[in-house]
Amino acid sequence: MNGSDLISPAQNTWCPGCGNFGIQHMIKAAIAEITGEGFPRERIVMVTGIGCHGKIADYFNINTYYAIHGRAIPVAAGIKVANPDLKVICHVGDGDAYAEGLDHLVFAAKRNADITVIVHDNRVYGLTTGQYTPTSPAGFKGRSTPEGVPEHPINPLELMLASGATHIARGYSRRLQPMKQAFLEGMRHRGFSFIEILQICATYFNLTDYYNDHVYDLAEGDIDTGDYESALATIREWDYSADAPIALGTFYRVGRPTFEENFPARKEGMEDREGLIRDFLQGHR
Ligand code: SF4
Ligand code: MG
């Protein structure tokens, strides 16, 4: 199989210049690499929320599931519990994950659900034409904030570190190969993997020049990815002030038992998983 087999014939309706193209290209490359190593394509599931990012479900020729707004993460976690043999990738937007679905994001990290969450963080609601989100910068003038956003943005990586995520990384939609590496690391990590992608919205909030001037790649020795304090210090380096540097790469990675391993039914013996599900359903008729 090559990467082009993974793309569906659906017409692509993202705007020209949208950062979603880069994300799609690199998740395709990462999936092609994993399937090329022998992991069956039919055991990969892509779950998406609602928003411009969610169209990625239409563009892939693999198992996909469109969840409702803000609810992609519990769907992904539930799929993984029901069938731990699957590799579950969950694409969400910043409105999806940090506003409507914030509680789900926090609890999936807390539980160490073995899923890979990829946030297309364009710092705006693109599909609904430009309202502010929890990561829009103070002063952002969008459709719902013509006078400028009066609040400061949240730092999602810091939130994920505090919530218990066992793998935390950041990429940028115009840095393709590092993004592929981030996706591969996330998919190979056993536990909750959080990957924030700074995604260009070419139409409603184009931050290309700003990111190009401020991002840098974490190098070997810049950070101890197994140390909470080291990760926190580097995560806080970008305080959303105009001149602060923005680190890209892996900030944190530790091992911890996953939600699926600790799930009561699994502890009782998941060998007959289908039987357990059948008994459960019959008991609730
Ligand atoms: Fe991409 Fe923004 Fe267009 Fe949505 S509105 S497709 S995020 S460029
Ligand atoms: Mg968005």
Coordinates of C-alpha atoms and ligand atoms in Angstrom, one line a residue:
M1 CA 0.0 0.0 0.0
N2 CA 1.2 3.5 -0.7
G3 CA -0.1 6.8 0.8
S4 CA -2.3 7.7 -2.2
D5 CA -4.5 4.6 -1.5
L6 CA -5.4 6.2 1.8
I7 CA -7.1 9.2 0.2
S8 CA -10.8 9.0 -0.7
P9 CA -12.2 10.5 -3.9
A10 CA -14.3 13.0 -2.0
Q11 CA -14.0 16.6 -3.2
N12 CA -11.7 18.7 -1.0
T13 CA -13.3 22.0 0.1
W14 CA -10.7 23.5 2.4
C15 CA -9.6 27.0 1.3
P16 CA -6.4 27.4 -0.7
G17 CA -3.5 27.8 1.7
C18 CA -5.3 26.1 4.6
G19 CA -3.0 24.4 7.1
N20 CA -5.3 21.3 7.1
F21 CA -3.7 20.2 3.9
G22 CA -0.3 19.9 5.5
I23 CA -1.8 18.0 8.5
Q24 CA -3.7 15.7 6.1
H25 CA -0.5 15.0 4.1
M26 CA 1.6 14.1 7.1
I27 CA -1.0 12.0 8.9
K28 CA -1.4 10.1 5.6
A29 CA 2.4 9.6 5.5
A30 CA 2.5 8.5 9.2
I31 CA -0.4 6.0 8.6
A32 CA 1.3 4.7 5.5
E33 CA 4.5 4.1 7.5
I34 CA 2.7 2.3 10.3
T35 CA 0.7 0.1 7.9
G36 CA 3.9 -0.4 5.8
E37 CA 5.4 -1.9 9.0
G38 CA 2.6 -4.5 9.1
F39 CA -0.1 -2.8 11.3
P40 CA -3.4 -3.6 9.5
R41 CA -5.1 -0.6 7.9
E42 CA -8.5 -2.0 9.0
R43 CA -7.4 -1.7 12.7
I44 CA -6.9 2.1 12.4
V45 CA -9.9 4.3 13.3
M46 CA -10.0 8.1 12.7
V47 CA -12.5 10.0 14.8
T48 CA -13.2 13.7 14.2
G49 CA -15.2 16.5 15.7
I50 CA -17.1 19.2 13.8
G51 CA -15.4 22.1 12.1
C52 CA -13.1 22.6 9.1
H53 CA -10.7 20.0 10.5
G54 CA -13.5 17.4 10.7
K55 CA -13.7 17.1 6.9
I56 CA -10.5 15.1 7.1
A57 CA -12.8 12.1 7.9
D58 CA -14.3 12.4 4.4
Y59 CA -10.9 12.6 2.8
F60 CA -9.5 9.4 4.2
N61 CA -10.1 5.9 2.8
I62 CA -9.9 4.2 6.3
N63 CA -12.4 3.6 9.1
T64 CA -13.6 7.1 10.1
Y65 CA -16.3 8.4 12.5
Y66 CA -17.7 11.9 12.6
A67 CA -18.6 12.7 16.2
I68 CA -20.7 15.7 17.2
H69 CA -19.2 19.0 18.3
G70 CA -17.0 18.6 21.3
R71 CA -17.6 14.9 21.7
A72 CA -15.0 13.3 19.5
I73 CA -12.7 12.4 22.4
P74 CA -15.2 10.3 24.4
V75 CA -16.1 8.5 21.2
A76 CA -12.5 7.8 20.5
A77 CA -11.9 6.6 24.1
G78 CA -15.0 4.4 23.9
I79 CA -13.9 2.8 20.7
K80 CA -10.6 2.0 22.3
V81 CA -12.1 0.5 25.4
A82 CA -14.5 -1.7 23.3
N83 CA -11.7 -2.9 21.1
P84 CA -8.1 -2.3 22.5
D85 CA -6.6 -3.9 19.4
L86 CA -7.5 -0.8 17.4
K87 CA -5.2 2.3 16.9
V88 CA -7.5 5.3 17.5
I89 CA -6.6 8.7 16.1
C90 CA -8.8 11.6 17.1
H91 CA -8.7 14.9 15.2
V92 CA -10.3 17.9 16.9
G93 CA -10.4 21.6 16.5
D94 CA -9.5 24.2 19.1
G95 CA -13.1 25.1 19.5
D96 CA -14.0 21.4 19.7
A97 CA -11.3 20.4 22.2
Y98 CA -10.8 23.6 24.3
A99 CA -14.3 25.0 24.5
E100 CA -17.3 22.6 24.0
G101 CA -15.2 19.5 24.7
L102 CA -12.8 20.7 27.3
D103 CA -14.0 18.4 30.1
H104 CA -13.6 15.4 27.8
L105 CA -10.1 16.3 26.9
V106 CA -9.1 16.7 30.6
F107 CA -10.7 13.4 31.6
A108 CA -9.1 11.4 28.7
A109 CA -5.7 12.8 29.8
K110 CA -6.5 12.0 33.4
R111 CA -7.5 8.4 32.6
N112 CA -4.5 8.0 30.2
A113 CA -6.8 6.7 27.5
D114 CA -4.7 5.1 24.8
I115 CA -5.6 7.3 22.0
T116 CA -3.8 10.0 19.9
V117 CA -5.5 13.4 20.0
I118 CA -4.4 15.8 17.2
V119 CA -5.7 19.3 17.7
H120 CA -5.9 21.5 14.6
D121 CA -5.4 24.7 16.6
N122 CA -6.0 27.6 14.2
R123 CA -7.1 29.8 17.1
V124 CA -10.4 30.7 15.5
Y125 CA -13.7 29.1 14.5
G126 CA -13.1 28.7 10.8
L127 CA -16.2 26.8 9.6
T128 CA -18.5 29.4 11.2
T129 CA -16.5 32.3 9.7
G130 CA -14.2 33.7 12.3
Q131 CA -15.3 33.8 16.0
Y132 CA -12.8 33.7 18.8
T133 CA -11.8 30.5 20.6
P134 CA -10.0 29.7 23.9
T135 CA -6.6 30.1 22.2
S136 CA -7.3 33.3 20.2
P137 CA -4.9 36.0 21.5
A138 CA -6.1 39.0 23.5
G139 CA -7.0 41.7 21.0
F140 CA -8.1 39.4 18.3
K141 CA -10.8 41.0 16.2
G142 CA -13.1 38.3 15.0
R143 CA -16.8 38.1 13.9
S144 CA -17.9 37.9 17.5
T145 CA -15.4 40.3 18.9
P146 CA -15.2 43.4 16.7
E147 CA -13.6 45.4 19.5
G148 CA -11.0 42.7 20.1
V149 CA -10.9 39.8 22.6
P150 CA -10.5 41.1 26.1
E151 CA -9.3 37.8 27.6
H152 CA -6.0 36.0 27.5
P153 CA -5.7 32.6 25.8
I154 CA -5.3 29.3 27.7
N155 CA -2.1 27.3 27.3
P156 CA -3.4 23.8 26.3
L157 CA -0.1 22.1 26.8
E158 CA 0.2 23.3 30.4
L159 CA -3.4 22.2 30.9
M160 CA -2.6 18.7 29.5
L161 CA 0.5 18.4 31.7
A162 CA -1.5 19.2 34.8
S163 CA -4.3 16.8 33.7
G164 CA -2.0 13.8 33.4
A165 CA -1.3 13.4 29.7
T166 CA 1.6 11.0 29.2
H167 CA 2.7 12.4 25.9
I168 CA 2.7 16.1 24.9
A169 CA 3.9 17.6 21.7
R170 CA 3.5 20.6 19.4
G171 CA 3.9 20.9 15.7
Y172 CA 3.2 23.6 13.1
S173 CA 1.3 23.0 9.9
R174 CA 4.1 24.5 7.7
R175 CA 6.8 22.2 9.2
L176 CA 5.9 19.0 7.5
Q177 CA 8.5 16.4 8.5
P178 CA 8.6 17.3 12.2
M179 CA 4.8 17.0 12.1
K180 CA 5.0 13.5 10.7
Q181 CA 7.5 12.6 13.4
A182 CA 5.1 13.9 16.0
F183 CA 2.2 11.9 14.6
L184 CA 4.3 8.7 14.5
E185 CA 5.5 9.2 18.1
G186 CA 2.0 9.8 19.2
M187 CA 0.6 6.8 17.5
R188 CA 3.4 4.6 18.9
H189 CA 3.0 5.9 22.4
R190 CA 1.1 3.7 24.8
G191 CA -1.3 6.0 26.6
F192 CA -2.8 9.4 26.1
S193 CA -1.0 11.3 23.4
F194 CA -1.7 15.0 22.9
I195 CA -0.4 16.7 19.8
E196 CA -1.2 20.3 19.3
I197 CA -0.7 21.6 15.7
L198 CA -0.5 25.3 15.2
Q199 CA -2.6 25.3 12.0
I200 CA -2.8 28.2 9.6
C201 CA -6.3 29.4 8.8
A202 CA -5.6 31.2 5.6
T203 CA -9.0 32.9 5.5
Y204 CA -9.9 34.1 9.0
F205 CA -6.6 34.2 11.0
N206 CA -3.5 33.9 9.0
L207 CA -0.5 33.8 11.4
T208 CA 2.0 32.4 8.9
D209 CA 4.5 35.3 9.2
Y210 CA 4.2 35.4 13.0
Y211 CA 4.8 31.7 13.4
N212 CA 7.6 31.6 10.8
D213 CA 9.4 34.3 12.9
H214 CA 8.9 32.7 16.3
V215 CA 8.9 28.9 16.1
Y216 CA 12.0 26.8 16.8
D217 CA 12.6 23.1 17.1
L218 CA 13.5 21.7 20.5
A219 CA 17.0 20.1 20.2
E220 CA 18.5 17.2 22.1
G221 CA 19.3 18.4 25.6
D222 CA 16.9 21.4 25.5
I223 CA 14.5 19.5 27.7
D224 CA 14.2 16.4 29.8
T225 CA 11.0 14.9 28.5
G226 CA 10.6 12.6 31.4
D227 CA 10.7 15.4 34.0
Y228 CA 7.5 17.3 34.8
E229 CA 9.3 20.6 35.9
S230 CA 11.5 20.6 32.8
A231 CA 8.4 20.2 30.6
L232 CA 6.5 22.8 32.4
A233 CA 9.2 25.4 32.1
T234 CA 9.5 24.9 28.4
I235 CA 5.8 24.8 27.9
R236 CA 5.5 28.2 29.7
E237 CA 8.2 29.7 27.6
W238 CA 5.5 30.8 25.1
D239 CA 3.4 33.0 27.3
Y240 CA 1.5 34.3 24.3
S241 CA 3.2 37.7 24.4
A242 CA 4.2 39.0 21.0
D243 CA 7.9 38.3 21.2
A244 CA 8.0 35.0 23.0
P245 CA 9.6 32.0 21.3
I246 CA 7.4 29.1 20.4
A247 CA 9.0 25.6 20.9
L248 CA 8.0 22.7 18.6
G249 CA 8.7 19.1 19.4
T250 CA 8.0 16.7 22.3
F251 CA 7.7 18.3 25.7
Y252 CA 6.8 15.3 27.9
R253 CA 6.7 11.5 27.6
V254 CA 6.2 9.1 30.5
G255 CA 4.8 5.6 30.9
R256 CA 1.7 4.9 33.0
P257 CA -0.9 2.2 33.0
T258 CA -3.6 3.0 30.4
F259 CA -7.4 3.4 31.0
E260 CA -8.0 0.2 29.0
E261 CA -5.5 -1.8 31.1
N262 CA -7.2 -0.6 34.3
F263 CA -10.8 -1.0 32.9
P264 CA -12.7 -3.4 35.2
A265 CA -14.0 -5.7 32.5
R266 CA -10.5 -6.0 31.0
K267 CA -9.1 -7.0 34.4
E268 CA -11.7 -9.7 34.6
G269 CA -10.4 -11.2 31.3
M270 CA -10.9 -9.6 27.9
E271 CA -10.1 -12.7 26.0
D272 CA -13.8 -13.2 25.3
R273 CA -14.5 -9.5 24.6
E274 CA -17.3 -10.1 22.2
G275 CA -19.0 -12.4 24.8
L276 CA -18.7 -9.7 27.5
I277 CA -20.2 -7.1 25.1
R278 CA -23.0 -9.5 24.2
D279 CA -23.8 -10.3 27.9
F280 CA -23.7 -6.6 28.7
L281 CA -26.1 -5.7 25.9
Q282 CA -28.5 -8.6 26.8
G283 CA -28.5 -7.5 30.4
H284 CA -29.6 -4.0 29.4
R285 CA -32.5 -5.0 27.1
Ligands
SF4_1 FE1 -8.9 26.2 6.5 FE2 -9.6 28.5 7.7 FE3 -10.6 27.9 5.3 FE4 -11.4 26.5 7.4 S1 -11.8 28.7 7.0 S2 -10.8 25.6 5.5 S3 -9.5 26.5 8.7 S4 -8.5 28.3 5.8
MG2 MG -10.5 26.3 15.1

